[in-house]
Coordinates of C-alpha atoms and ligand atoms in Angstrom, one line a residue:
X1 CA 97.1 44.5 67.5
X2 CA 95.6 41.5 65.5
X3 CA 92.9 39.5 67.1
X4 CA 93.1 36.3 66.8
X5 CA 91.0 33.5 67.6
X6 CA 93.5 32.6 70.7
X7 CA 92.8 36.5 72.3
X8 CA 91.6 36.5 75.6
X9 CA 89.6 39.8 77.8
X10 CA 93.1 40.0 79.5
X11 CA 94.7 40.6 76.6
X12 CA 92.2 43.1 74.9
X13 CA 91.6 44.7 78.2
X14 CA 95.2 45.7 77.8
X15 CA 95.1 46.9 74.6
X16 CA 92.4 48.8 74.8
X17 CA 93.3 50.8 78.1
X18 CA 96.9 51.3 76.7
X19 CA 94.6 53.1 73.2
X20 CA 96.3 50.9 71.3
X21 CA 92.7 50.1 69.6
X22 CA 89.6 51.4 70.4
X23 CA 86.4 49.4 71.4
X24 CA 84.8 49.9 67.5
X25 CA 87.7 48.1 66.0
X26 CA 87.8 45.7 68.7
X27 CA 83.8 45.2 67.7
X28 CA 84.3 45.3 64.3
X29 CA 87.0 42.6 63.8
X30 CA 85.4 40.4 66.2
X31 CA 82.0 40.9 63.7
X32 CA 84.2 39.8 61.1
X33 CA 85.0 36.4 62.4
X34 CA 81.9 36.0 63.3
X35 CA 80.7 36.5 60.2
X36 CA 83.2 34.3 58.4
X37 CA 83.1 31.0 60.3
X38 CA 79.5 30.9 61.6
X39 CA 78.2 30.0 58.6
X40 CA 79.6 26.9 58.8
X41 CA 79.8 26.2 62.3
X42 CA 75.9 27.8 63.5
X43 CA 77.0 28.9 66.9
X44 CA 75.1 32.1 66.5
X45 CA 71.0 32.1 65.9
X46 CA 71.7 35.9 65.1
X47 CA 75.1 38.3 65.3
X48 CA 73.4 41.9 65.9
X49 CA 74.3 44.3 63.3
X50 CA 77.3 46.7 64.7
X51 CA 75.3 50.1 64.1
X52 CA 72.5 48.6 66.5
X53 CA 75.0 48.0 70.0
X54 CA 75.1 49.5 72.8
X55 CA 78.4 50.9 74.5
X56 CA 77.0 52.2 77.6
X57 CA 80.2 52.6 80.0
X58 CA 83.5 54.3 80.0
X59 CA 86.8 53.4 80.2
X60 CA 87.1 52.8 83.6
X61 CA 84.7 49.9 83.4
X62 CA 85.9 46.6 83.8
X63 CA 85.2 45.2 80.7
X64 CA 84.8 48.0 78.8
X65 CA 84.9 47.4 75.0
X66 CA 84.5 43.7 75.0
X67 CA 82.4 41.5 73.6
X68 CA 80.9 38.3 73.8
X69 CA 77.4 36.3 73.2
X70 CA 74.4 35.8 75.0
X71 CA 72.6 32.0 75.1
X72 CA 69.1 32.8 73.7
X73 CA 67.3 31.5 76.7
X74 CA 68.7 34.7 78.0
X75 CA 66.8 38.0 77.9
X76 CA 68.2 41.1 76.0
X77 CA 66.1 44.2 75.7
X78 CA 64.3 45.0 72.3
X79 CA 66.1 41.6 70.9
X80 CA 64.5 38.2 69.9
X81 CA 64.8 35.7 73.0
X82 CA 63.5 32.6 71.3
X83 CA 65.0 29.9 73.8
X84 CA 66.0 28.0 70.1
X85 CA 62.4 27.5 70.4
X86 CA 59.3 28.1 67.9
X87 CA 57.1 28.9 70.2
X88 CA 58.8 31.9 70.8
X89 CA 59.7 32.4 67.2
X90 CA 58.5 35.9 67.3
X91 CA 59.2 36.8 71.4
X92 CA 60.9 40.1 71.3
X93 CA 62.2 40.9 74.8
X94 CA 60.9 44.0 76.5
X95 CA 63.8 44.4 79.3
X96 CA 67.2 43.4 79.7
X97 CA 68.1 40.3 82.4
X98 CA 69.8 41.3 85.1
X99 CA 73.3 39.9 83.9
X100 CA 72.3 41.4 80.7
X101 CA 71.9 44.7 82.3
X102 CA 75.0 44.3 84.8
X103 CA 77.4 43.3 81.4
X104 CA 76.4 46.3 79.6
X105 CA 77.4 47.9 83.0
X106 CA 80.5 46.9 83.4
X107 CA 81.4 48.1 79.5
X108 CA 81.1 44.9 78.0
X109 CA 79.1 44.6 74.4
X110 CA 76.8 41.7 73.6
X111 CA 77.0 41.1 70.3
X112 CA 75.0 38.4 69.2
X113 CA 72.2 35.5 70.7
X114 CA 73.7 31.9 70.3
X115 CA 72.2 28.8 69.7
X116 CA 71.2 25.9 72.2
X117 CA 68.9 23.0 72.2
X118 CA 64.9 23.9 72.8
X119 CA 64.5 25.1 76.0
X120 CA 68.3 24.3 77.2
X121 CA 66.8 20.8 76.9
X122 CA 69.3 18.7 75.8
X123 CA 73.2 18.0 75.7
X124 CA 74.2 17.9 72.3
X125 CA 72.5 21.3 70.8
X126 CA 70.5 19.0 68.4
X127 CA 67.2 20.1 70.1
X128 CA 67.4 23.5 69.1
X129 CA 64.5 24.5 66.5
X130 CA 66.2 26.6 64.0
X131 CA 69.7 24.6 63.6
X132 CA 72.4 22.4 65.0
X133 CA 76.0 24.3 66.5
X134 CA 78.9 22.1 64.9
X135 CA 82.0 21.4 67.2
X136 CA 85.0 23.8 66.0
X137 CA 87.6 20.7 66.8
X138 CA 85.5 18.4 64.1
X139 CA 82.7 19.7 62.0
X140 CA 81.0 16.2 62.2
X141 CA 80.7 15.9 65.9
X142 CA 78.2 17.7 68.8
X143 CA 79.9 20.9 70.6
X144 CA 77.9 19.2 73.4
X145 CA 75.0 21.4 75.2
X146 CA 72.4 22.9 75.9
X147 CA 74.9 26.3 75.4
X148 CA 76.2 25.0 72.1
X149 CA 76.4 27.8 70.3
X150 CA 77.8 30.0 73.2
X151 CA 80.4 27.1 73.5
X152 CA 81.4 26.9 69.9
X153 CA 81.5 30.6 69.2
X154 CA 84.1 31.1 72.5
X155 CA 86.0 27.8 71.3
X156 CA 86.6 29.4 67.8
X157 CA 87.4 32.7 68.9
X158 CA 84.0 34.3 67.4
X159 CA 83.9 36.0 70.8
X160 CA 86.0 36.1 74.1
X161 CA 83.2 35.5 76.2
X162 CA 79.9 34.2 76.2
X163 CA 77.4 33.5 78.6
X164 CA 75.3 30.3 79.0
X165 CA 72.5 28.8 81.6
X166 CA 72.8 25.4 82.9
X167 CA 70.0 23.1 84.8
X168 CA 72.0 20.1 84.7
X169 CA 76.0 21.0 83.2
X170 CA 75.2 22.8 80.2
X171 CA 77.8 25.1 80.6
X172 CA 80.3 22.4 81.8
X173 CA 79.6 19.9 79.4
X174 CA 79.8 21.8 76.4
X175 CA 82.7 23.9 77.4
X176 CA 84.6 20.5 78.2
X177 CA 83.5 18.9 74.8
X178 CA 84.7 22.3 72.8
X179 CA 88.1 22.8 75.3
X180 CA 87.3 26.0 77.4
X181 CA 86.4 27.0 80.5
X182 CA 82.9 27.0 81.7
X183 CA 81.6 28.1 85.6
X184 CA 78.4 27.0 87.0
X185 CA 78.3 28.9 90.1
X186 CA 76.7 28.4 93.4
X187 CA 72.7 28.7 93.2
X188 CA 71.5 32.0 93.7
X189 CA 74.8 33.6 93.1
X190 CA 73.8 35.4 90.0
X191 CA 70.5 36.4 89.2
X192 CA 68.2 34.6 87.4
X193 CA 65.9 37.6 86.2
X194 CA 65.3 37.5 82.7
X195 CA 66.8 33.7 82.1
X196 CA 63.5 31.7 80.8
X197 CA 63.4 29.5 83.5
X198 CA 63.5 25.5 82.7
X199 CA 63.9 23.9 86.0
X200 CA 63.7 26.8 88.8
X201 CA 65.5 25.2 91.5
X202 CA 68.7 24.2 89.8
X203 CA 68.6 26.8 87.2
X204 CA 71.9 29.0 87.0
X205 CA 73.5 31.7 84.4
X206 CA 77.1 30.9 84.0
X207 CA 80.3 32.1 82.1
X208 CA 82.7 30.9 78.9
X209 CA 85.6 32.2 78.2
X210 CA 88.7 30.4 76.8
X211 CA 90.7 30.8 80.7
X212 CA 90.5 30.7 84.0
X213 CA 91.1 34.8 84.5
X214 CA 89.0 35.7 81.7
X215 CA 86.2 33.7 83.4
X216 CA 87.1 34.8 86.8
X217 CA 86.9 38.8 85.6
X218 CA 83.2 37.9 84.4
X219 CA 81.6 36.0 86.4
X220 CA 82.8 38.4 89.5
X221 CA 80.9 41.0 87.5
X222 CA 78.1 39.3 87.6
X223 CA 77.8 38.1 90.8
X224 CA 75.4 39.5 93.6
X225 CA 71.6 40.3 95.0
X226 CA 69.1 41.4 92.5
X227 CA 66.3 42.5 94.4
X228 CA 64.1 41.1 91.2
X229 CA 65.1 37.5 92.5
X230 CA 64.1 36.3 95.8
X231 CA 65.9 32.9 95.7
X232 CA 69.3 34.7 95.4
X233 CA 72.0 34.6 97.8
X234 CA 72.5 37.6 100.2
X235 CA 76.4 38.7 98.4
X236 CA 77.2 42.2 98.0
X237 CA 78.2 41.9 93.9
X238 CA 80.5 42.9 92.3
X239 CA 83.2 40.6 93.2
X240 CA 87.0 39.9 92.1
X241 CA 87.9 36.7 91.9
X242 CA 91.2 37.6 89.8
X243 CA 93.2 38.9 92.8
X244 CA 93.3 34.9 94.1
X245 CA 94.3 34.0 90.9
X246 CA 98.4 33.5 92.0
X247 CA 99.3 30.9 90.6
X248 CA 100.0 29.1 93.4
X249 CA 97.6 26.9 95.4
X250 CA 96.5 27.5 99.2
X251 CA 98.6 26.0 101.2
X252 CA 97.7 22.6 102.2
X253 CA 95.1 22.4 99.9
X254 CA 93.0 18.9 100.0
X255 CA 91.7 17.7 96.8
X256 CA 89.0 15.1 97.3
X257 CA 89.2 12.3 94.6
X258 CA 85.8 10.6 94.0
X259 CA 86.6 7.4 93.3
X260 CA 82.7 6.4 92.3
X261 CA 82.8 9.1 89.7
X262 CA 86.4 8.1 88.2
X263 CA 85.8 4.5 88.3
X264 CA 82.2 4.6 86.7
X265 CA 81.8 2.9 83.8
X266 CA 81.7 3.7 80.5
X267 CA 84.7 6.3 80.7
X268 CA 87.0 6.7 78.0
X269 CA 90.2 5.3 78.7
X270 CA 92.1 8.1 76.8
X271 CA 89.6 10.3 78.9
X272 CA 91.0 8.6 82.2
X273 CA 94.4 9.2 81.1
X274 CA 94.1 12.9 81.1
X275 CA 92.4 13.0 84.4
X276 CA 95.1 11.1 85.9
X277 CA 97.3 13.2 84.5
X278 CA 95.7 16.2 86.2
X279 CA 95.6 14.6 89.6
X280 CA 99.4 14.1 89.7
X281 CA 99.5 17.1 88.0
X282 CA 98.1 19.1 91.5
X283 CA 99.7 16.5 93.6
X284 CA 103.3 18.1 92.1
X285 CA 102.0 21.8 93.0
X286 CA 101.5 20.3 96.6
X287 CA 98.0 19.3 96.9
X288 CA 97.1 16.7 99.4
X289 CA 95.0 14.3 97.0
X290 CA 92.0 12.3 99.5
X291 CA 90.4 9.5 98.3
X292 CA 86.1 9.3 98.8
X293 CA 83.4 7.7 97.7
X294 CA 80.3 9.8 97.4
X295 CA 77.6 7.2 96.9
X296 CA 74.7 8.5 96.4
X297 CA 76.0 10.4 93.2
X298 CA 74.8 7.3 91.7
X299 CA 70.3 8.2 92.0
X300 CA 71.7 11.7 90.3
X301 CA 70.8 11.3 87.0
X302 CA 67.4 9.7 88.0
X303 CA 66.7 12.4 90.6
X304 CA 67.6 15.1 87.9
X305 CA 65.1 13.4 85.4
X306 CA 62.4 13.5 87.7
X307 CA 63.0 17.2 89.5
X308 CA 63.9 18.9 86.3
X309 CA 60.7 17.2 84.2
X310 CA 58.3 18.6 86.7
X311 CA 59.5 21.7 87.4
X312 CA 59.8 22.5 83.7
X313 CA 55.9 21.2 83.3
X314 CA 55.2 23.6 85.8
X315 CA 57.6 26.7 84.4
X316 CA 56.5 25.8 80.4
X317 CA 52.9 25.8 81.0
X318 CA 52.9 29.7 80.5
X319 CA 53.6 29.4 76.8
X320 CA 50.0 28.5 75.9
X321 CA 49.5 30.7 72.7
X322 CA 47.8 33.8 74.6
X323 CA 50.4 35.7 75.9
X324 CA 53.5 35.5 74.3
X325 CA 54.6 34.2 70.9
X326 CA 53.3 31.8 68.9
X327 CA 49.6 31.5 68.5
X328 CA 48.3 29.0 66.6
X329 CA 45.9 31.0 64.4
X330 CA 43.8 28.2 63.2
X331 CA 42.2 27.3 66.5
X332 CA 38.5 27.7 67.2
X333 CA 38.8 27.3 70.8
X334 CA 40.4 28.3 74.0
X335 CA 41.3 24.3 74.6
X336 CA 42.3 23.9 71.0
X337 CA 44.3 27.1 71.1
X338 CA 46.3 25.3 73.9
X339 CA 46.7 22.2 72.4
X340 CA 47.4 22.8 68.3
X341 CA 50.2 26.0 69.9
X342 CA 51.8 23.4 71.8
X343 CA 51.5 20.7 69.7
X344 CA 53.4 22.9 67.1
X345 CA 55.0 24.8 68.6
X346 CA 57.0 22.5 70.8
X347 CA 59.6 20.5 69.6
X348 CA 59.8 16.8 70.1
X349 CA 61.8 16.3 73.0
X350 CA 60.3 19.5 75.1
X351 CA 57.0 17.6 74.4
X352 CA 58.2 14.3 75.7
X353 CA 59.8 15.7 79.0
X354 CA 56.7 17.8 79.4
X355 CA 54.4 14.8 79.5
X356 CA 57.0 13.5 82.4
X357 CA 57.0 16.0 84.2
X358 CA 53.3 16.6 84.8
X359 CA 52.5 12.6 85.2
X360 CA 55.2 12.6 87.7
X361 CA 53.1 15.6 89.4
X362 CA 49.8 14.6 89.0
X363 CA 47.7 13.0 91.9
X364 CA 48.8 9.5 93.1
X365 CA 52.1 9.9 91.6
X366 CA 53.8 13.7 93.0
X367 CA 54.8 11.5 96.4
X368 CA 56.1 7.9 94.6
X369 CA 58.3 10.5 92.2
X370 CA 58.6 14.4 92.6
X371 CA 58.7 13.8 96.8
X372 CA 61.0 11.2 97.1
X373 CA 63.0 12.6 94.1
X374 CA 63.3 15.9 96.4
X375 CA 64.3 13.4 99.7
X376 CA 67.5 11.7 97.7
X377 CA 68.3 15.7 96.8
X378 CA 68.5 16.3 100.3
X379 CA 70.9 13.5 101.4
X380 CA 72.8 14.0 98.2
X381 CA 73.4 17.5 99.6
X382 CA 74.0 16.2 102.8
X383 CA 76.4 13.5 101.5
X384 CA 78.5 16.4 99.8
X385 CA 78.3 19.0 102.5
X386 CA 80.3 16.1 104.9
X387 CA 82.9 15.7 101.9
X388 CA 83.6 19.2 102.4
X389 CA 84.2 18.8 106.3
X390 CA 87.8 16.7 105.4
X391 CA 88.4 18.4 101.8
X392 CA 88.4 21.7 100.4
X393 CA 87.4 20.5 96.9
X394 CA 85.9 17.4 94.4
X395 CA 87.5 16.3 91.1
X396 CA 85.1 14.9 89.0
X397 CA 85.2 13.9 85.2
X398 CA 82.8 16.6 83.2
X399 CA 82.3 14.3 80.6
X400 CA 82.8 10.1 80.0
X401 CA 83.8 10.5 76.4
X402 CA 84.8 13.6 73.9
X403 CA 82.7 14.9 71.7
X404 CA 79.9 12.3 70.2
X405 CA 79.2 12.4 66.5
X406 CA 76.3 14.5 65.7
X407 CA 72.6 12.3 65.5
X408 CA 74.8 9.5 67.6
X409 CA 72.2 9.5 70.1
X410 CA 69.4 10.1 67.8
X411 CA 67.9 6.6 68.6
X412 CA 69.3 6.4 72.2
X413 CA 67.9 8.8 74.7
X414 CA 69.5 7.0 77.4
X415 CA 72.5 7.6 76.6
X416 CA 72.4 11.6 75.6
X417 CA 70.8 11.5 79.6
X418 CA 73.5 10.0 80.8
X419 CA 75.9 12.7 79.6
X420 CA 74.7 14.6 82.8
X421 CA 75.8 12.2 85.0
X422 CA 78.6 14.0 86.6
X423 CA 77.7 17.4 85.7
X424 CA 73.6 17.2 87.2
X425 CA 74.9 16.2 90.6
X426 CA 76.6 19.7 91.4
X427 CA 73.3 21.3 90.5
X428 CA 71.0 19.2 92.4
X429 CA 73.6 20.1 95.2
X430 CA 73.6 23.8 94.4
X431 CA 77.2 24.3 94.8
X432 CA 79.7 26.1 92.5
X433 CA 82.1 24.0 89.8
X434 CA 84.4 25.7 87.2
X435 CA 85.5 23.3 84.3
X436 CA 88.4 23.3 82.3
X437 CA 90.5 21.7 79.8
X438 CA 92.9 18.9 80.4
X439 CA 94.3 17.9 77.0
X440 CA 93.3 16.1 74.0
X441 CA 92.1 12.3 72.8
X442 CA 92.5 11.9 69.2
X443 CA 92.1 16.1 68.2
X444 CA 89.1 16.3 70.2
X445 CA 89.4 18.5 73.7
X446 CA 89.1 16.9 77.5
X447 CA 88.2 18.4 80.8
X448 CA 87.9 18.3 84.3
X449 CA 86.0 19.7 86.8
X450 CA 86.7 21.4 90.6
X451 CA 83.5 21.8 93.0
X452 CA 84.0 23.8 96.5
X453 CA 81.0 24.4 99.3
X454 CA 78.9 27.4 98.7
X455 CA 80.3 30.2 97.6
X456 CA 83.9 28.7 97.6
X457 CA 84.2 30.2 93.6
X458 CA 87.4 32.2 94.7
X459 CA 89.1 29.0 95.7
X460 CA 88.1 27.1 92.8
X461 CA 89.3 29.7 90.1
X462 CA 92.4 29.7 91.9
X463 CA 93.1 26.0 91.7
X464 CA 91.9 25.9 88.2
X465 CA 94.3 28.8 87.3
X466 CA 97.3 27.4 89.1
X467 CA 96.6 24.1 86.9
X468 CA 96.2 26.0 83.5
X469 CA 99.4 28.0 83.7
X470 CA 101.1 24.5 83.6
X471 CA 99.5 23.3 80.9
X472 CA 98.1 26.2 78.7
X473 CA 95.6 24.4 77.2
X474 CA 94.0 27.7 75.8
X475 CA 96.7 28.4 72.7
X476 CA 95.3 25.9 71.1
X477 CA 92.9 26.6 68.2
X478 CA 91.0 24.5 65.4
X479 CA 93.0 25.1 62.5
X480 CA 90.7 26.5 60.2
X481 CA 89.6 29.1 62.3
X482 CA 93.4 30.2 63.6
X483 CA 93.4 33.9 61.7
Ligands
LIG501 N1 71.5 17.9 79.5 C1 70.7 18.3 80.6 C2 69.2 18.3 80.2 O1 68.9 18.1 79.1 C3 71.2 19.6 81.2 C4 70.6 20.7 80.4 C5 70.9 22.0 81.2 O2 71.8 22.0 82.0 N2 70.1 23.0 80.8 O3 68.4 18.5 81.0

């Protein structure tokens, strides 16, 4: 069998059960792509060398033989885990995170550490230290982030899967921007041990994968307690999600419309299109499509500024040049240890949110900001939790526009915020939402995105599945990557 950039785990878990290839060649022609087209496209801050992986399972595993990429704010065991960051230029992970661990587990092969802004701070990948992920579909515009590179590498077939983190949609948005399939799940589904944290309470590992099944088949592996994190959810992991994937969709399925979210302004009309499309699209397959209004979707991206600031001035202050990488050698004392490290060793927009987030925690300011950010969280998830009572899911837009030329928001901070604005809600929230692509606006990919209750990922996979095997969105390739 050839691979191609268009393979999906389906498709290679077939061949390889049926001996048709074995995992090595399967490893080794996947190295070879990715050694071909990441020059040019930087998805990857390192591709591991073949003779140092690890196959650790046997065949019956189910993803034995496969591989895929790891965002580096992820940890991986005797690897650099640099969070695209200089400050942990030199950071050589001492243990595997748990999803880390429960891949290798389930037979699959990590293969390389991918690129993504500093700190997952950002949604374009233009954050990142070391160097910026180019979109497969055009070389001139953002893959979207913060899990650029784990984005672009799945979108140009460098691996089948890859695994992201997302505080505020940087799975969604980038596997949107990049036309794949990208699942934030519910908070404390998977564990968070060994993801560097940025903003603790919204903080989540999730999955790309060019479809729904592929994505279904990993992020069921992943799913479950981890005794090493005590804000995960009390599920007995592993779970399937490919056995709801029929094609079909339950039977008198509601799909809430929010009409806030698809009326905001500033959306594409070529974007609107598509969605439209995708609404009759589900009403066809017998979907009862309910009209809402969720209103206070609209203090989101404010509330997400303010909650994710602080709690990554809080997470970030560990990185102070003492006990992990880099130490600013020059200093003469404790304090300017602290300071000239930081200084340096921070980029520019980690600095800025930094200084945020601790004015918006220090005295005389934590109640007018961090507390009553934390109060419109709670009716947000109140306000959602109600939707739920007369519909079984939300359709929301991932993304008002395709993908943004790169350095287009260089100048405009505002608006590279704003690309969270229908992404950041479902974290605050701390429900589950699988994106997935909806067609094209002038060569450059479109999605759309389904959110459930807690927990409801089964459901959502399903829908999103019945609505890909209309379309097939995933043949499609970038030309210059298609052998
Ligand atoms: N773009 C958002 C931010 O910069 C989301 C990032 C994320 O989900 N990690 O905070």
């Amino acid at each position: 069998m050839t691979i191609r950039a268009t393979t999906t785990i389906k498709e290679l878990r077939a061949v390889l059960r049926a001996k048709e290839i074995s995992p090595c060649e399967v490893i080794e022609s996947y190295h070879r792509r990715c050694k071909t087209y990441n020059h040019e496209l930087g998805a990857f801050l390192e591709i591991f060398k073949p003779e140092t992986l690890e196959y650790s399972s046997g065949e019956q595993a189910p993803l034995w033989g496969i591989p895929g990429a790891i965002k580096d704010t992820i940890c991986q065991q005797g690897r650099l885990t640099t969070c695209a960051s200089k400050i942990l230029e030199n950071f050589v992970s001492p243990f595997d995170a748990t999803v880390v661990a429960r891949l290798k587990a389930a037979g699959a092969v990590p293969i390389g550490r991918t690129n993504c802004d500093e700190f997952a701070m950002g949604s374009s990948g233009e954050t990142s230290a070391y160097q910026k992920t180019k979109n497969p579909w055009d070389l001139t515009r953002v893959p979207g982030g913060s899990s650029s590179g784990s984005a672009a590498a799945v979108a140009a077939g460098l691996v089948p899967w890859a695994l992201g983190s997302e505080t505020g949609g940087s799975v969604r948005q980038p596997a949107a921007l990049c036309g794949i399939v990208g699942s934030k799940p519910t908070y404390g589904l998977l564990s968070r041990y060994g993801l560097i944290a940025y903003a603790s309470s919204t903080d989540v590992i999730g999955v790309l994968t060019r479809t729904v099944y592929d994505n279904a088949l990993v992020l069921g592996a992943l799913a479950g307690a981890d005794g090493k994190d005590s804000t995960g959810l009390p599920v007995q992991g592993p779970l399937d999600y490919t056995r709801a994937l029929t094609g079909k969709l339950k039977p008198g399925l509601k799909i809430g419309i929010v009409t806030n979210a698809l009326q905001a302004q500033g959306i594409d009309a070529g974007v609107t299109k598509l969605l439209e499309q995708v609404i009759l699209d589900y009403q066809k397959m017998g979907a009862e499509i309910v009209e809402l209004a969720l209103p206070t979707m609209e203090y989101s991206a404010a509330v997400y500024f303010m909650i994710s600031r602080a709690e990554a001035a809080s997470n970030l202050a560990r990185f102070d040049g003492v006990r992990y990488g880099y130490s600013c050698k020059e200093a003469k004392t404790l304090e300017d240890l602290y300071e000239q490290t930081r200084g340096i060793g921070f980029g520019r927009e980690v600095i800025k949110r930094l200084l945020i987030g601790n004015y918006v925690l220090s005295a005389g300011h934590a109640d007018q900001f961090y507390a009553s950010a934390c109060t419109v969280r709670r009716m947000m998830r109140a306000e959602f939790l109600s939707a739920f009572k007369n519909v079984d899911l939300l359709f929301f837009p991932v993304s008002p526009a395709p993908a943004f030329k790169l350095g287009a928001f260089d100048n405009d901070p505002l608006q590279m915020d704003l690309q969270d604005y229908f992404t950041c809600p479902i974290n605050l929230v701390g429900i589950p939402a699988v994106a997935v692509p909806c067609g094209f606006v002038d060569g450059l990919p479109v999605g759309f995105q389904l959110a459930g209750p807690d927990c409801s990922e089964e459901l959502i996979f399903q829908t999103c599945y019945a609505y890909e095997q209309t379309r097939e969105w995933y043949k499609q390739v970038p030309d210059w990557v298609r052998e």
